[in-house]
Amino acid sequence: MTTEAKKFEELSGSQLYELMKLRVDIFVVEQECAYEELDNFDQVATHILGYSQNELVAYARVLPPDTVYTQSSIGRVAVKKEARNTGFGRILFKAALEEAQRLYLGQEIKIQAQIYLEEFYASFGFKTISEPYPDWGIWHVDMILEAS
């Protein structure tokens, strides 16, 4: 899998459609969460696109400080169902983390992690900072990667 980072205005119409479809397929349809997927943060995000054989199979977005949180953040981490358990999630998240650290040098990064992925994110150095809580019916925790 190869990854690329693009600002909103650098995305082609096709790329924007593909990433929105992937996010809706996973977060709205698969996880059965009827929430506002289009949240007005995409325009300020850096989008991390993961391709395998010219197909978008993984995605994440990096947000600047003072958007979702006071810290910079990584969110909407998604891997297409057929591409899971291939290592693509690790490649994607590593690329997102490197982009966040490049853009927001020396700053904390905050994420909202689904409980079953807590150990995955901990393997990148994130520490849990909240008790588990439900968000749209799915249990999450907040996690922080301290500034380096």
Short mmCIF file of N, CA and C in Angstrom, two decimals:
data_model
loop_
_atom_site.label_atom_id
_atom_site.label_comp_id
_atom_site.label_asym_id
_atom_site.label_seq_id
_atom_site.Cartn_x
_atom_site.Cartn_y
_atom_site.Cartn_z
N MET A 1 0.85 -1.18 0.00
CA MET A 1 0.00 0.00 0.00
C MET A 1 0.89 1.24 0.00
N THR A 2 0.52 2.21 -0.78
CA THR A 2 1.20 3.50 -0.80
C THR A 2 0.28 4.54 -0.20
N THR A 3 0.88 5.56 0.40
CA THR A 3 0.07 6.62 1.00
C THR A 3 0.49 7.97 0.42
N GLU A 4 -0.46 8.88 0.45
CA GLU A 4 -0.17 10.26 0.08
C GLU A 4 -0.99 11.18 0.97
N ALA A 5 -0.43 12.36 1.22
CA ALA A 5 -1.09 13.37 2.05
C ALA A 5 -1.49 14.53 1.16
N LYS A 6 -2.75 14.97 1.30
CA LYS A 6 -3.24 16.07 0.48
C LYS A 6 -4.11 17.00 1.31
N LYS A 7 -3.95 18.28 1.07
CA LYS A 7 -4.87 19.27 1.63
C LYS A 7 -6.20 19.16 0.88
N PHE A 8 -7.26 19.68 1.46
CA PHE A 8 -8.59 19.58 0.86
C PHE A 8 -8.61 20.09 -0.58
N GLU A 9 -8.01 21.25 -0.80
CA GLU A 9 -8.06 21.86 -2.13
C GLU A 9 -7.20 21.10 -3.16
N GLU A 10 -6.35 20.19 -2.69
CA GLU A 10 -5.53 19.38 -3.60
C GLU A 10 -6.23 18.10 -4.05
N LEU A 11 -7.31 17.73 -3.36
CA LEU A 11 -8.04 16.52 -3.71
C LEU A 11 -8.79 16.70 -5.03
N SER A 12 -8.73 15.68 -5.87
CA SER A 12 -9.56 15.72 -7.08
C SER A 12 -10.99 15.39 -6.69
N GLY A 13 -11.92 15.66 -7.58
CA GLY A 13 -13.32 15.29 -7.32
C GLY A 13 -13.46 13.80 -7.08
N SER A 14 -12.74 13.00 -7.84
CA SER A 14 -12.79 11.55 -7.68
C SER A 14 -12.25 11.12 -6.32
N GLN A 15 -11.14 11.72 -5.90
CA GLN A 15 -10.57 11.37 -4.61
C GLN A 15 -11.51 11.74 -3.47
N LEU A 16 -12.11 12.92 -3.56
CA LEU A 16 -13.05 13.34 -2.53
C LEU A 16 -14.23 12.38 -2.45
N TYR A 17 -14.76 12.00 -3.60
CA TYR A 17 -15.87 11.04 -3.63
C TYR A 17 -15.45 9.71 -3.01
N GLU A 18 -14.27 9.21 -3.39
CA GLU A 18 -13.80 7.92 -2.88
C GLU A 18 -13.62 7.94 -1.37
N LEU A 19 -13.02 9.00 -0.85
CA LEU A 19 -12.78 9.03 0.59
C LEU A 19 -14.09 9.18 1.36
N MET A 20 -15.02 9.97 0.84
CA MET A 20 -16.32 10.10 1.51
C MET A 20 -17.10 8.78 1.46
N LYS A 21 -17.03 8.10 0.34
CA LYS A 21 -17.72 6.80 0.22
C LYS A 21 -17.13 5.80 1.21
N LEU A 22 -15.81 5.74 1.30
CA LEU A 22 -15.17 4.82 2.24
C LEU A 22 -15.59 5.14 3.67
N ARG A 23 -15.57 6.40 4.04
CA ARG A 23 -15.95 6.79 5.40
C ARG A 23 -17.42 6.47 5.68
N VAL A 24 -18.30 6.79 4.76
CA VAL A 24 -19.73 6.51 4.96
C VAL A 24 -19.97 5.00 5.01
N ASP A 25 -19.33 4.25 4.12
CA ASP A 25 -19.49 2.79 4.13
C ASP A 25 -19.12 2.19 5.48
N ILE A 26 -18.07 2.72 6.11
CA ILE A 26 -17.61 2.16 7.38
C ILE A 26 -18.34 2.77 8.57
N PHE A 27 -18.29 4.09 8.69
CA PHE A 27 -18.77 4.74 9.91
C PHE A 27 -20.29 4.87 9.99
N VAL A 28 -20.96 4.99 8.87
CA VAL A 28 -22.42 5.15 8.89
C VAL A 28 -23.11 3.82 8.63
N VAL A 29 -22.72 3.11 7.56
CA VAL A 29 -23.41 1.88 7.18
C VAL A 29 -22.94 0.70 8.04
N GLU A 30 -21.66 0.36 7.98
CA GLU A 30 -21.16 -0.81 8.71
C GLU A 30 -21.36 -0.69 10.21
N GLN A 31 -21.04 0.48 10.77
CA GLN A 31 -21.15 0.65 12.22
C GLN A 31 -22.54 1.13 12.65
N GLU A 32 -23.42 1.32 11.68
CA GLU A 32 -24.81 1.69 11.93
C GLU A 32 -24.93 2.93 12.82
N CYS A 33 -24.20 3.98 12.45
CA CYS A 33 -24.24 5.25 13.19
C CYS A 33 -24.77 6.34 12.29
N ALA A 34 -25.94 6.82 12.60
CA ALA A 34 -26.53 7.91 11.82
C ALA A 34 -26.09 9.23 12.42
N TYR A 35 -24.93 9.70 11.97
CA TYR A 35 -24.40 10.95 12.48
C TYR A 35 -23.89 11.79 11.32
N GLU A 36 -23.53 13.03 11.61
CA GLU A 36 -23.09 13.95 10.57
C GLU A 36 -21.65 13.64 10.16
N GLU A 37 -21.50 12.80 9.16
CA GLU A 37 -20.16 12.45 8.66
C GLU A 37 -19.48 13.67 8.04
N LEU A 38 -20.24 14.52 7.40
CA LEU A 38 -19.70 15.75 6.82
C LEU A 38 -19.80 16.83 7.89
N ASP A 39 -18.68 17.09 8.56
CA ASP A 39 -18.69 17.90 9.78
C ASP A 39 -18.00 19.26 9.67
N ASN A 40 -17.67 19.66 8.46
CA ASN A 40 -17.01 20.95 8.21
C ASN A 40 -15.58 21.03 8.73
N PHE A 41 -14.96 19.89 9.04
CA PHE A 41 -13.54 19.88 9.39
C PHE A 41 -12.67 19.44 8.21
N ASP A 42 -13.27 18.81 7.22
CA ASP A 42 -12.49 18.32 6.08
C ASP A 42 -11.75 19.43 5.35
N GLN A 43 -12.32 20.61 5.33
CA GLN A 43 -11.72 21.71 4.59
C GLN A 43 -10.39 22.17 5.19
N VAL A 44 -10.16 21.94 6.49
CA VAL A 44 -8.91 22.33 7.14
C VAL A 44 -7.99 21.14 7.41
N ALA A 45 -8.44 19.95 7.05
CA ALA A 45 -7.69 18.73 7.32
C ALA A 45 -6.63 18.46 6.26
N THR A 46 -5.65 17.67 6.66
CA THR A 46 -4.75 17.02 5.71
C THR A 46 -5.25 15.59 5.60
N HIS A 47 -5.51 15.16 4.40
CA HIS A 47 -6.12 13.85 4.15
C HIS A 47 -5.04 12.85 3.78
N ILE A 48 -5.03 11.73 4.48
CA ILE A 48 -4.05 10.67 4.23
C ILE A 48 -4.78 9.56 3.48
N LEU A 49 -4.35 9.33 2.26
CA LEU A 49 -5.00 8.37 1.37
C LEU A 49 -4.10 7.15 1.20
N GLY A 50 -4.66 5.97 1.40
CA GLY A 50 -3.90 4.73 1.24
C GLY A 50 -4.42 3.93 0.05
N TYR A 51 -3.54 3.68 -0.91
CA TYR A 51 -3.94 2.99 -2.14
C TYR A 51 -3.26 1.64 -2.27
N SER A 52 -4.02 0.67 -2.72
CA SER A 52 -3.50 -0.64 -3.10
C SER A 52 -4.06 -0.95 -4.48
N GLN A 53 -3.19 -1.19 -5.41
CA GLN A 53 -3.59 -1.48 -6.80
C GLN A 53 -4.56 -0.42 -7.33
N ASN A 54 -4.20 0.85 -7.12
CA ASN A 54 -4.97 2.00 -7.59
C ASN A 54 -6.36 2.13 -6.99
N GLU A 55 -6.61 1.46 -5.87
CA GLU A 55 -7.89 1.54 -5.18
C GLU A 55 -7.68 2.13 -3.80
N LEU A 56 -8.54 3.10 -3.42
CA LEU A 56 -8.47 3.66 -2.08
C LEU A 56 -8.96 2.60 -1.08
N VAL A 57 -8.06 2.14 -0.22
CA VAL A 57 -8.42 1.09 0.74
C VAL A 57 -8.27 1.55 2.19
N ALA A 58 -7.65 2.73 2.39
CA ALA A 58 -7.45 3.21 3.75
C ALA A 58 -7.42 4.74 3.73
N TYR A 59 -7.82 5.32 4.86
CA TYR A 59 -7.94 6.77 4.93
C TYR A 59 -7.83 7.23 6.39
N ALA A 60 -7.28 8.41 6.57
CA ALA A 60 -7.31 9.11 7.86
C ALA A 60 -7.20 10.60 7.57
N ARG A 61 -7.55 11.40 8.56
CA ARG A 61 -7.35 12.83 8.40
C ARG A 61 -6.62 13.39 9.62
N VAL A 62 -5.80 14.38 9.35
CA VAL A 62 -5.03 15.07 10.38
C VAL A 62 -5.62 16.46 10.50
N LEU A 63 -5.96 16.84 11.73
CA LEU A 63 -6.58 18.14 11.97
C LEU A 63 -5.67 19.03 12.80
N PRO A 64 -5.67 20.32 12.50
CA PRO A 64 -4.84 21.25 13.26
C PRO A 64 -5.38 21.47 14.67
N PRO A 65 -4.53 22.01 15.54
CA PRO A 65 -5.00 22.38 16.88
C PRO A 65 -6.19 23.34 16.79
N ASP A 66 -7.01 23.29 17.81
CA ASP A 66 -8.16 24.18 17.95
C ASP A 66 -9.24 23.95 16.89
N THR A 67 -9.36 22.70 16.43
CA THR A 67 -10.50 22.33 15.59
C THR A 67 -11.36 21.40 16.42
N VAL A 68 -11.10 20.10 16.39
CA VAL A 68 -11.86 19.16 17.21
C VAL A 68 -11.42 19.28 18.68
N TYR A 69 -10.11 19.37 18.90
CA TYR A 69 -9.53 19.48 20.24
C TYR A 69 -8.59 20.68 20.27
N THR A 70 -8.12 21.04 21.46
CA THR A 70 -7.10 22.09 21.53
C THR A 70 -5.79 21.58 20.92
N GLN A 71 -5.55 20.27 20.99
CA GLN A 71 -4.37 19.66 20.38
C GLN A 71 -4.67 19.34 18.91
N SER A 72 -3.62 19.08 18.14
CA SER A 72 -3.84 18.52 16.81
C SER A 72 -4.41 17.11 17.00
N SER A 73 -5.02 16.58 15.96
CA SER A 73 -5.63 15.26 16.11
C SER A 73 -5.60 14.47 14.81
N ILE A 74 -5.78 13.19 14.97
CA ILE A 74 -5.92 12.27 13.84
C ILE A 74 -7.26 11.58 14.03
N GLY A 75 -8.04 11.52 12.96
CA GLY A 75 -9.35 10.90 13.08
C GLY A 75 -9.81 10.29 11.77
N ARG A 76 -11.02 9.75 11.83
CA ARG A 76 -11.66 9.10 10.68
C ARG A 76 -10.74 8.03 10.08
N VAL A 77 -10.00 7.35 10.95
CA VAL A 77 -9.10 6.29 10.51
C VAL A 77 -9.96 5.12 10.03
N ALA A 78 -9.79 4.75 8.77
CA ALA A 78 -10.66 3.73 8.17
C ALA A 78 -9.88 2.85 7.22
N VAL A 79 -10.16 1.56 7.29
CA VAL A 79 -9.60 0.59 6.34
C VAL A 79 -10.76 -0.21 5.77
N LYS A 80 -10.81 -0.28 4.46
CA LYS A 80 -11.87 -1.02 3.77
C LYS A 80 -11.94 -2.44 4.31
N LYS A 81 -13.15 -2.95 4.49
CA LYS A 81 -13.37 -4.26 5.10
C LYS A 81 -12.49 -5.35 4.48
N GLU A 82 -12.43 -5.37 3.15
CA GLU A 82 -11.68 -6.41 2.45
C GLU A 82 -10.16 -6.25 2.61
N ALA A 83 -9.71 -5.11 3.12
CA ALA A 83 -8.28 -4.86 3.26
C ALA A 83 -7.81 -4.91 4.71
N ARG A 84 -8.66 -5.33 5.62
CA ARG A 84 -8.28 -5.40 7.03
C ARG A 84 -7.42 -6.63 7.29
N ASN A 85 -6.67 -6.56 8.37
CA ASN A 85 -5.75 -7.64 8.76
C ASN A 85 -4.67 -7.90 7.72
N THR A 86 -4.26 -6.83 7.04
CA THR A 86 -3.21 -6.93 6.02
C THR A 86 -1.99 -6.09 6.41
N GLY A 87 -2.10 -5.33 7.49
CA GLY A 87 -1.04 -4.40 7.87
C GLY A 87 -1.28 -3.00 7.32
N PHE A 88 -2.32 -2.83 6.49
CA PHE A 88 -2.59 -1.52 5.90
C PHE A 88 -2.94 -0.48 6.96
N GLY A 89 -3.64 -0.89 8.01
CA GLY A 89 -4.00 0.05 9.07
C GLY A 89 -2.77 0.63 9.74
N ARG A 90 -1.78 -0.21 9.99
CA ARG A 90 -0.52 0.23 10.60
C ARG A 90 0.23 1.18 9.67
N ILE A 91 0.30 0.84 8.39
CA ILE A 91 0.97 1.71 7.40
C ILE A 91 0.26 3.06 7.34
N LEU A 92 -1.05 3.03 7.26
CA LEU A 92 -1.84 4.26 7.18
C LEU A 92 -1.63 5.13 8.41
N PHE A 93 -1.77 4.53 9.61
CA PHE A 93 -1.69 5.34 10.82
C PHE A 93 -0.28 5.89 11.00
N LYS A 94 0.74 5.13 10.65
CA LYS A 94 2.12 5.62 10.72
C LYS A 94 2.28 6.84 9.82
N ALA A 95 1.72 6.79 8.62
CA ALA A 95 1.80 7.93 7.69
C ALA A 95 1.06 9.14 8.26
N ALA A 96 -0.11 8.92 8.86
CA ALA A 96 -0.88 10.02 9.46
C ALA A 96 -0.12 10.63 10.64
N LEU A 97 0.45 9.78 11.45
CA LEU A 97 1.20 10.25 12.61
C LEU A 97 2.42 11.06 12.18
N GLU A 98 3.14 10.57 11.20
CA GLU A 98 4.31 11.30 10.69
C GLU A 98 3.90 12.66 10.12
N GLU A 99 2.77 12.71 9.42
CA GLU A 99 2.29 13.98 8.86
C GLU A 99 1.90 14.94 9.98
N ALA A 100 1.20 14.44 10.99
CA ALA A 100 0.81 15.29 12.12
C ALA A 100 2.04 15.83 12.84
N GLN A 101 3.04 14.99 13.04
CA GLN A 101 4.26 15.43 13.71
C GLN A 101 5.05 16.43 12.86
N ARG A 102 5.01 16.26 11.55
CA ARG A 102 5.69 17.20 10.65
C ARG A 102 4.98 18.56 10.67
N LEU A 103 3.65 18.52 10.57
CA LEU A 103 2.87 19.76 10.51
C LEU A 103 2.84 20.51 11.84
N TYR A 104 2.77 19.77 12.94
CA TYR A 104 2.58 20.37 14.26
C TYR A 104 3.72 19.95 15.19
N LEU A 105 4.91 20.22 14.73
CA LEU A 105 6.16 19.84 15.39
C LEU A 105 6.14 20.17 16.88
N GLY A 106 6.47 19.18 17.69
CA GLY A 106 6.59 19.40 19.12
C GLY A 106 5.28 19.58 19.87
N GLN A 107 4.16 19.20 19.25
CA GLN A 107 2.86 19.36 19.91
C GLN A 107 2.23 18.00 20.22
N GLU A 108 1.36 17.98 21.23
CA GLU A 108 0.60 16.77 21.55
C GLU A 108 -0.36 16.45 20.41
N ILE A 109 -0.69 15.18 20.30
CA ILE A 109 -1.70 14.73 19.34
C ILE A 109 -2.75 13.95 20.12
N LYS A 110 -4.00 14.30 19.91
CA LYS A 110 -5.10 13.64 20.61
C LYS A 110 -5.95 12.85 19.62
N ILE A 111 -6.40 11.69 20.06
CA ILE A 111 -7.30 10.87 19.24
C ILE A 111 -8.45 10.36 20.10
N GLN A 112 -9.52 10.00 19.43
CA GLN A 112 -10.64 9.31 20.06
C GLN A 112 -10.60 7.90 19.49
N ALA A 113 -10.34 6.91 20.34
CA ALA A 113 -10.13 5.54 19.87
C ALA A 113 -11.28 4.64 20.28
N GLN A 114 -11.73 3.83 19.33
CA GLN A 114 -12.67 2.78 19.70
C GLN A 114 -11.93 1.81 20.62
N ILE A 115 -12.63 1.34 21.65
CA ILE A 115 -12.02 0.51 22.69
C ILE A 115 -11.20 -0.65 22.10
N TYR A 116 -11.72 -1.32 21.10
CA TYR A 116 -11.02 -2.50 20.59
C TYR A 116 -9.71 -2.14 19.89
N LEU A 117 -9.48 -0.85 19.61
CA LEU A 117 -8.24 -0.41 18.98
C LEU A 117 -7.29 0.29 19.95
N GLU A 118 -7.62 0.29 21.22
CA GLU A 118 -6.80 0.98 22.22
C GLU A 118 -5.36 0.46 22.22
N GLU A 119 -5.16 -0.84 22.18
CA GLU A 119 -3.81 -1.41 22.17
C GLU A 119 -3.06 -1.06 20.88
N PHE A 120 -3.77 -1.03 19.76
CA PHE A 120 -3.17 -0.65 18.49
C PHE A 120 -2.56 0.74 18.60
N TYR A 121 -3.33 1.71 19.09
CA TYR A 121 -2.83 3.07 19.21
C TYR A 121 -1.75 3.19 20.29
N ALA A 122 -1.87 2.41 21.35
CA ALA A 122 -0.84 2.40 22.40
C ALA A 122 0.50 1.94 21.82
N SER A 123 0.46 1.09 20.81
CA SER A 123 1.71 0.61 20.19
C SER A 123 2.46 1.74 19.48
N PHE A 124 1.79 2.85 19.22
CA PHE A 124 2.42 4.03 18.62
C PHE A 124 2.82 5.06 19.69
N GLY A 125 2.58 4.73 20.97
CA GLY A 125 2.96 5.61 22.06
C GLY A 125 1.82 6.41 22.67
N PHE A 126 0.59 6.23 22.19
CA PHE A 126 -0.55 6.95 22.75
C PHE A 126 -0.91 6.38 24.11
N LYS A 127 -1.31 7.27 25.02
CA LYS A 127 -1.73 6.87 26.37
C LYS A 127 -3.19 7.26 26.58
N THR A 128 -3.93 6.37 27.20
CA THR A 128 -5.35 6.60 27.48
C THR A 128 -5.49 7.66 28.57
N ILE A 129 -6.36 8.64 28.32
CA ILE A 129 -6.54 9.74 29.29
C ILE A 129 -7.99 9.88 29.76
N SER A 130 -8.85 8.93 29.37
CA SER A 130 -10.25 9.02 29.80
C SER A 130 -10.76 7.63 30.16
N GLU A 131 -11.85 7.63 30.85
CA GLU A 131 -12.59 6.39 31.07
C GLU A 131 -13.33 6.09 29.77
N PRO A 132 -13.69 4.81 29.53
CA PRO A 132 -14.48 4.49 28.35
C PRO A 132 -15.83 5.21 28.38
N TYR A 133 -16.28 5.65 27.21
CA TYR A 133 -17.56 6.33 27.08
C TYR A 133 -18.18 5.99 25.73
N PRO A 134 -19.51 5.99 25.67
CA PRO A 134 -20.17 5.69 24.39
C PRO A 134 -20.26 6.94 23.52
N ASP A 135 -19.93 6.79 22.27
CA ASP A 135 -20.11 7.86 21.29
C ASP A 135 -20.86 7.23 20.12
N TRP A 136 -22.07 7.67 19.93
CA TRP A 136 -22.95 7.09 18.90
C TRP A 136 -23.09 5.57 19.07
N GLY A 137 -23.14 5.13 20.34
CA GLY A 137 -23.37 3.72 20.62
C GLY A 137 -22.13 2.85 20.54
N ILE A 138 -20.97 3.44 20.29
CA ILE A 138 -19.71 2.68 20.21
C ILE A 138 -18.79 3.19 21.31
N TRP A 139 -18.21 2.26 22.08
CA TRP A 139 -17.37 2.64 23.21
C TRP A 139 -16.01 3.14 22.74
N HIS A 140 -15.60 4.28 23.30
CA HIS A 140 -14.35 4.95 22.94
C HIS A 140 -13.58 5.34 24.20
N VAL A 141 -12.31 5.68 23.99
CA VAL A 141 -11.50 6.36 25.00
C VAL A 141 -10.74 7.47 24.28
N ASP A 142 -10.38 8.49 25.03
CA ASP A 142 -9.51 9.53 24.51
C ASP A 142 -8.07 9.13 24.81
N MET A 143 -7.19 9.44 23.86
CA MET A 143 -5.78 9.08 24.01
C MET A 143 -4.92 10.26 23.55
N ILE A 144 -3.74 10.36 24.15
CA ILE A 144 -2.81 11.46 23.85
C ILE A 144 -1.43 10.86 23.53
N LEU A 145 -0.78 11.46 22.55
CA LEU A 145 0.63 11.22 22.32
C LEU A 145 1.31 12.50 22.75
N GLU A 146 2.15 12.39 23.78
CA GLU A 146 2.79 13.58 24.33
C GLU A 146 3.73 14.19 23.31
N ALA A 147 3.95 15.49 23.47
CA ALA A 147 4.86 16.22 22.58
C ALA A 147 6.26 15.64 22.70
N SER A 148 6.94 15.57 21.58
CA SER A 148 8.31 15.02 21.62
C SER A 148 9.35 16.10 21.59
#
